[in-house]
Coordinates of C-alpha atoms and ligand atoms in Angstrom, one line a residue:
M152 CA 2.5 -26.8 5.4
R153 CA 5.9 -26.0 6.9
A154 CA 7.2 -22.7 5.3
Q155 CA 10.4 -24.6 4.3
A156 CA 8.4 -27.5 2.7
P157 CA 10.1 -28.1 -0.7
A158 CA 8.1 -27.5 -3.8
E159 CA 7.7 -31.2 -4.5
E160 CA 5.9 -31.7 -1.1
V161 CA 3.6 -28.8 -1.8
D162 CA 2.9 -30.0 -5.3
A163 CA 2.2 -33.6 -4.0
V164 CA -0.4 -32.3 -1.6
C165 CA -2.0 -30.2 -4.4
A166 CA -2.1 -33.3 -6.7
A167 CA -3.7 -35.3 -3.9
V168 CA -6.4 -32.6 -3.5
E169 CA -7.1 -32.4 -7.2
E170 CA -7.2 -36.2 -7.6
R171 CA -10.1 -36.2 -5.2
G172 CA -12.0 -33.6 -7.1
F173 CA -11.2 -30.5 -5.1
R174 CA -9.5 -27.2 -6.1
P175 CA -6.2 -26.3 -4.3
V176 CA -5.2 -22.7 -4.0
K177 CA -1.6 -22.1 -2.9
L178 CA -1.0 -19.0 -0.7
P179 CA 2.6 -18.8 0.5
G180 CA 3.2 -16.9 3.8
E181 CA 6.1 -16.2 6.2
D182 CA 5.4 -18.9 8.7
R183 CA 3.9 -21.5 6.5
V184 CA 2.6 -22.3 3.1
A185 CA -1.2 -22.5 3.2
I186 CA -3.1 -24.5 0.7
G187 CA -6.8 -23.6 0.5
V188 CA -9.0 -26.6 -0.5
L189 CA -12.2 -25.5 -2.2
G190 CA -15.2 -27.6 -3.0
S191 CA -18.1 -29.0 -1.1
N192 CA -17.3 -31.1 2.0
P193 CA -13.5 -31.2 1.6
I194 CA -13.4 -32.4 5.2
S195 CA -13.4 -36.0 3.8
L196 CA -9.9 -35.2 2.5
R197 CA -8.3 -34.6 5.9
D198 CA -7.2 -38.2 6.5
A199 CA -5.7 -38.5 3.1
I200 CA -3.4 -35.5 3.4
I201 CA -2.7 -35.0 7.1
S202 CA 0.2 -37.5 7.1
M203 CA 1.8 -36.3 3.9
P204 CA 5.3 -34.9 4.1
G205 CA 5.4 -31.2 4.9
V206 CA 1.8 -31.0 6.2
V207 CA 1.5 -29.4 9.6
D208 CA -2.3 -29.4 10.0
A209 CA -5.6 -29.6 8.1
V210 CA -8.3 -27.4 9.5
P211 CA -11.9 -27.1 8.4
V212 CA -13.1 -23.5 7.9
S213 CA -16.6 -22.9 9.2
K214 CA -17.2 -19.4 8.0
P215 CA -18.7 -18.7 4.5
F216 CA -15.5 -16.9 3.5
K217 CA -12.6 -19.3 3.5
L218 CA -9.3 -17.9 2.1
V219 CA -9.7 -14.4 3.6
G220 CA -10.6 -15.7 7.1
R221 CA -8.4 -16.0 10.2
E222 CA -9.3 -19.6 10.6
F223 CA -7.5 -20.5 7.4
H224 CA -4.7 -17.9 7.8
P225 CA -4.2 -16.7 11.4
E226 CA -1.3 -14.4 10.9
P227 CA -2.0 -10.9 9.4
T228 CA -1.2 -10.5 5.7
V229 CA 1.2 -7.7 4.8
V230 CA 0.5 -6.2 1.4
K231 CA 3.4 -4.6 -0.5
V232 CA 2.8 -1.7 -2.8
G233 CA 6.1 -0.7 -4.2
A234 CA 8.3 -0.4 -1.1
V235 CA 5.3 0.4 1.2
E236 CA 4.0 -2.3 3.5
I237 CA 0.4 -2.2 4.5
G238 CA -0.8 -4.3 7.4
D239 CA 2.2 -3.8 9.6
S240 CA 3.2 -1.1 12.1
L241 CA 3.1 1.6 9.3
F242 CA -0.1 3.6 9.2
A243 CA -0.1 3.8 5.4
V244 CA -1.5 7.0 3.9
M245 CA -2.8 6.9 0.3
A246 CA -3.7 10.4 -0.9
G247 CA -4.3 12.4 -4.0
P248 CA -7.0 13.9 -6.1
C249 CA -10.3 12.2 -6.7
S250 CA -9.7 12.5 -10.5
V251 CA -6.6 13.2 -12.4
E252 CA -7.6 16.4 -14.2
S253 CA -4.4 17.8 -15.7
E254 CA -0.6 17.6 -15.4
G255 CA -0.5 20.8 -13.3
Q256 CA -3.2 19.7 -10.9
L257 CA -1.8 16.2 -10.4
M258 CA 1.8 17.3 -9.9
E259 CA 0.7 19.9 -7.4
A260 CA -1.3 17.4 -5.5
A261 CA 1.4 14.7 -5.7
G262 CA 4.0 17.2 -4.5
A263 CA 1.9 18.1 -1.5
V264 CA 1.3 14.5 -0.6
A265 CA 5.0 13.6 -0.9
E266 CA 6.1 16.7 1.1
A267 CA 3.7 16.0 4.0
G268 CA 4.8 12.4 4.2
G269 CA 2.0 10.5 2.4
H270 CA 3.1 7.0 1.2
I271 CA 1.0 6.2 -1.9
L272 CA -0.4 8.5 -4.5
R273 CA -4.1 8.0 -5.5
G274 CA -5.9 9.5 -8.5
G275 CA -8.7 8.3 -10.7
A276 CA -8.3 8.1 -14.5
F277 CA -11.5 6.1 -15.0
K278 CA -14.2 7.6 -12.9
P279 CA -17.5 5.9 -12.0
R280 CA -19.9 8.8 -12.0
T281 CA -23.6 8.8 -11.0
S282 CA -24.4 10.9 -14.0
P283 CA -23.0 10.0 -17.4
Y284 CA -22.7 13.8 -18.1
A285 CA -20.2 14.4 -15.3
F286 CA -16.4 14.3 -15.8
R287 CA -15.5 10.6 -16.3
G288 CA -11.7 10.9 -16.2
L289 CA -8.9 11.2 -18.7
G290 CA -8.5 7.5 -19.3
E291 CA -5.1 6.3 -20.5
D292 CA -3.7 9.9 -20.5
G293 CA -4.5 10.1 -16.8
L294 CA -2.7 6.8 -16.2
K295 CA 0.4 8.3 -18.0
L296 CA 0.3 11.3 -15.8
L297 CA 0.1 9.1 -12.7
A298 CA 3.1 7.1 -13.9
S299 CA 5.1 10.3 -14.4
A300 CA 4.1 11.6 -10.9
R301 CA 5.3 8.3 -9.5
D302 CA 8.7 8.8 -11.2
R303 CA 9.0 12.4 -10.1
F304 CA 8.0 12.0 -6.4
G305 CA 8.9 8.4 -5.8
L306 CA 5.4 7.4 -4.6
P307 CA 3.7 4.2 -5.8
V308 CA 0.4 4.7 -7.5
V309 CA -3.1 3.3 -6.9
T310 CA -5.9 3.9 -9.4
E311 CA -9.3 2.5 -10.2
V312 CA -10.0 0.0 -12.9
M313 CA -13.7 -0.2 -13.9
N314 CA -13.8 -2.7 -16.7
I315 CA -12.3 -6.1 -17.4
E316 CA -11.0 -4.9 -20.8
D317 CA -9.0 -2.2 -19.1
V318 CA -7.3 -4.4 -16.5
D319 CA -4.1 -5.1 -18.6
M320 CA -3.7 -1.4 -19.6
V321 CA -4.3 -0.1 -16.0
S322 CA -1.8 -2.6 -14.6
Q323 CA 0.9 -1.4 -17.0
Y324 CA 0.9 1.9 -15.2
A325 CA -0.4 1.3 -11.7
D326 CA 1.3 -0.3 -8.7
M327 CA -2.0 -1.2 -7.1
L328 CA -5.4 -1.7 -8.7
Q329 CA -8.5 -0.1 -7.0
I330 CA -11.9 -1.8 -7.3
G331 CA -14.4 0.9 -6.5
A332 CA -17.5 0.5 -4.3
R333 CA -19.8 0.3 -7.3
N334 CA -17.9 -2.7 -8.7
M335 CA -17.4 -4.6 -5.5
Q336 CA -19.7 -7.3 -6.7
N337 CA -18.5 -7.3 -10.3
Y338 CA -17.1 -10.8 -9.9
G339 CA -15.6 -11.1 -13.4
L340 CA -13.7 -7.9 -12.8
L341 CA -12.5 -9.1 -9.3
E342 CA -11.1 -12.3 -10.9
A343 CA -9.5 -10.5 -13.8
A344 CA -7.8 -8.0 -11.4
G345 CA -6.8 -10.8 -9.1
R346 CA -5.0 -12.7 -12.0
T347 CA -2.7 -9.7 -12.6
M348 CA -1.1 -10.6 -9.2
R349 CA -0.9 -6.8 -8.5
P350 CA -2.0 -5.7 -5.1
I351 CA -5.7 -4.8 -5.0
L352 CA -7.6 -2.2 -3.0
L353 CA -11.1 -3.5 -2.6
K354 CA -13.6 -0.8 -1.5
R355 CA -16.7 -1.8 0.4
G356 CA -19.9 -1.6 -1.7
L357 CA -22.3 1.3 -1.2
S358 CA -24.8 -1.0 0.6
S359 CA -22.8 -4.1 1.3
T360 CA -22.6 -6.1 4.5
I361 CA -19.2 -7.0 5.8
E362 CA -19.8 -10.6 4.9
E363 CA -20.6 -9.6 1.2
W364 CA -17.4 -7.6 1.2
L365 CA -15.3 -10.4 2.5
L366 CA -16.8 -12.8 0.0
S367 CA -15.9 -10.4 -2.8
A368 CA -12.3 -10.5 -1.6
E369 CA -12.6 -14.2 -1.7
Y370 CA -12.9 -14.0 -5.5
I371 CA -9.5 -12.3 -5.7
L372 CA -7.7 -14.7 -3.3
G373 CA -9.3 -17.6 -5.3
Q374 CA -6.9 -16.5 -8.1
G375 CA -3.9 -17.2 -5.8
N376 CA -3.5 -13.5 -5.1
N377 CA -3.6 -12.7 -1.4
Q378 CA -2.3 -9.1 -1.8
V379 CA -5.6 -7.5 -1.0
V380 CA -6.3 -4.4 1.1
L381 CA -9.9 -3.7 2.1
C382 CA -11.2 -0.1 2.2
E383 CA -14.1 1.0 4.4
R384 CA -15.5 4.0 2.5
G385 CA -18.9 4.5 4.2
I386 CA -22.2 2.9 3.6
R387 CA -25.6 4.3 2.7
T388 CA -28.0 5.0 5.6
F389 CA -30.9 7.3 6.2
E390 CA -28.6 10.1 7.3
T391 CA -28.3 13.0 4.9
Y392 CA -25.9 15.4 6.7
T393 CA -23.1 13.2 5.6
R394 CA -22.6 11.7 2.1
N395 CA -22.3 8.2 3.6
T396 CA -22.1 6.8 7.1
L397 CA -18.5 5.9 7.9
D398 CA -18.6 2.5 9.6
L399 CA -15.5 2.8 11.6
S400 CA -16.2 -0.4 13.6
A401 CA -15.6 -2.3 10.3
A402 CA -11.8 -1.8 10.8
P403 CA -11.5 -3.7 14.2
L404 CA -14.3 -6.1 13.3
V405 CA -12.7 -7.1 10.0
R406 CA -9.4 -7.5 11.8
E407 CA -11.0 -10.1 13.9
L408 CA -12.5 -11.9 11.0
S409 CA -9.8 -11.6 8.3
H410 CA -6.1 -11.5 8.0
L411 CA -6.3 -8.8 5.3
P412 CA -5.5 -5.2 6.2
V413 CA -8.3 -2.6 6.3
V414 CA -7.8 1.0 5.4
V415 CA -10.4 3.8 6.0
D416 CA -11.5 6.4 3.5
P417 CA -13.0 9.3 5.5
S418 CA -13.3 11.4 2.3
H419 CA -16.0 9.3 0.6
G420 CA -17.1 8.1 4.1
T421 CA -18.2 11.6 5.1
G422 CA -18.4 13.7 2.0
K423 CA -17.2 16.8 3.9
W424 CA -13.6 17.9 4.1
S425 CA -14.0 19.3 7.7
L426 CA -14.8 15.8 8.9
V427 CA -11.9 14.1 7.2
T428 CA -9.2 14.8 9.8
P429 CA -11.3 13.9 12.9
M430 CA -12.3 10.6 11.2
A431 CA -8.7 9.9 10.1
V432 CA -7.5 10.3 13.7
A433 CA -10.3 8.0 14.8
A434 CA -9.3 5.4 12.2
L435 CA -5.7 5.4 13.6
A436 CA -7.1 5.0 17.1
A437 CA -9.3 2.1 15.8
D438 CA -6.1 0.4 14.6
A439 CA -6.9 0.6 10.9
A440 CA -4.0 -0.3 8.6
G441 CA -4.1 3.2 7.0
L442 CA -6.1 5.7 5.1
M443 CA -7.3 6.8 1.7
V444 CA -7.8 10.6 1.5
E445 CA -8.6 13.0 -1.3
V446 CA -6.3 16.0 -1.7
H447 CA -6.8 18.7 -4.3
P448 CA -4.7 21.9 -4.8
H449 CA -7.9 23.9 -5.4
P450 CA -10.9 21.9 -4.1
D451 CA -13.3 24.7 -5.2
H452 CA -12.4 24.0 -8.8
A453 CA -12.2 20.2 -8.6
L454 CA -14.0 18.3 -11.4
S455 CA -15.1 15.7 -8.8
D456 CA -15.5 15.4 -5.0
G457 CA -14.2 18.9 -4.2
A458 CA -16.4 19.2 -1.1
Q459 CA -14.6 16.3 0.5
S460 CA -11.1 17.1 -0.7
L461 CA -8.4 18.5 1.7
T462 CA -6.2 21.3 0.5
P463 CA -2.4 20.7 0.7
H464 CA -2.4 22.8 3.9
H465 CA -5.1 20.8 5.6
F466 CA -3.5 17.5 4.5
A467 CA -0.2 18.5 6.1
E468 CA -2.2 19.4 9.3
M469 CA -3.9 16.0 9.3
M470 CA -0.5 14.3 8.9
E471 CA 0.8 16.3 11.9
R472 CA -2.1 15.3 14.1
L473 CA -1.7 11.7 13.1
R474 CA 2.0 11.8 14.0
L475 CA 1.2 13.1 17.5
I476 CA -0.7 9.9 18.3
A477 CA 0.9 7.3 16.1
N478 CA 3.8 6.6 18.4
P479 CA 1.9 6.1 21.7
L480 CA -0.3 3.7 19.8
G481 CA 2.7 1.7 18.6
R482 CA 2.4 2.8 15.0
R483 CA 4.6 4.7 12.6
I484 CA 3.6 7.2 10.0
Ligands
LIG603 C1 -12.9 7.1 -5.4 O1 -12.0 6.5 -4.7 O2 -12.7 8.2 -6.0 C2 -14.2 6.4 -5.6 C3 -14.9 6.6 -6.7 O3 -14.6 5.8 -4.4 P1 -15.8 4.8 -4.2 O4 -15.7 3.7 -5.2 O5 -15.6 4.4 -2.8 O6 -17.1 5.6 -4.3
LIG604 MN1 -13.8 10.5 -5.2

């Protein structure tokens, strides 16, 4: 519908859609208001709505994913996290420790991220660990530390939520909710997180295809929340020298398929700190929307993912290298 279509016109179309037994999902945008129509064979609806006031066009979507696809929404979606815009010319850098471990550790990491020009602070308070005996995070105390780091350094915060019961609590503290790779197909969690209307960072599952990943994002957009950033974090292959195989081609490929921004996580994607900067530079060259990178003041003593964490010094070096190539590529950092 026309972007200026008054609410009554939008509501009238939604009512016409519902009357015929389909589900409308309103997704307002800059250039127009899109109404997704979900249900089997909604094509029969076209004649009924095409001539209604405010309607510009009615297009069938052939792909299995609907709301996240370019067919439905051709213009790129910009996701706002605090004042940071992801999916535009900014190469958005989210950085911080894998886990929030203590006030000292978090403040040191957050200070380093802010000083080197990072845009969003990351840090896990609820950690999905392969072993139940490993450090599983500080829980709500960790969230409180993240909120105070946000206040001190002025960086919005992204943190993982693992359970439906925790969604409300985590969204009281976080500016963006992260759904981790292991929960990419936890559909109830995707819907509960989507309903908060907070921006969501959706990581690609450990062994998920791009189509499965986009269909997972579809669950969030189905709640009327289009503020979703996808995160490529490596997939499981036969290779053992790296923790995962970073599928960098996912960034430009998903850009063709979807209007949602894609960021790249070279920390989990490689498992080795020495590979993080080269892959971060490659992600910028591949036109990713940004990065998620782990930074720890003392990686050797990290309670999780030390081997892939950059020191503050190496993080600042990475940012310098990114700055060298951002401009010629038409990006800012
Ligand atoms: C993380 O970001 O610390 C994390 C656990 O990532 P993933 O879900 O990609 O493994
Ligand atoms: Mn980690």
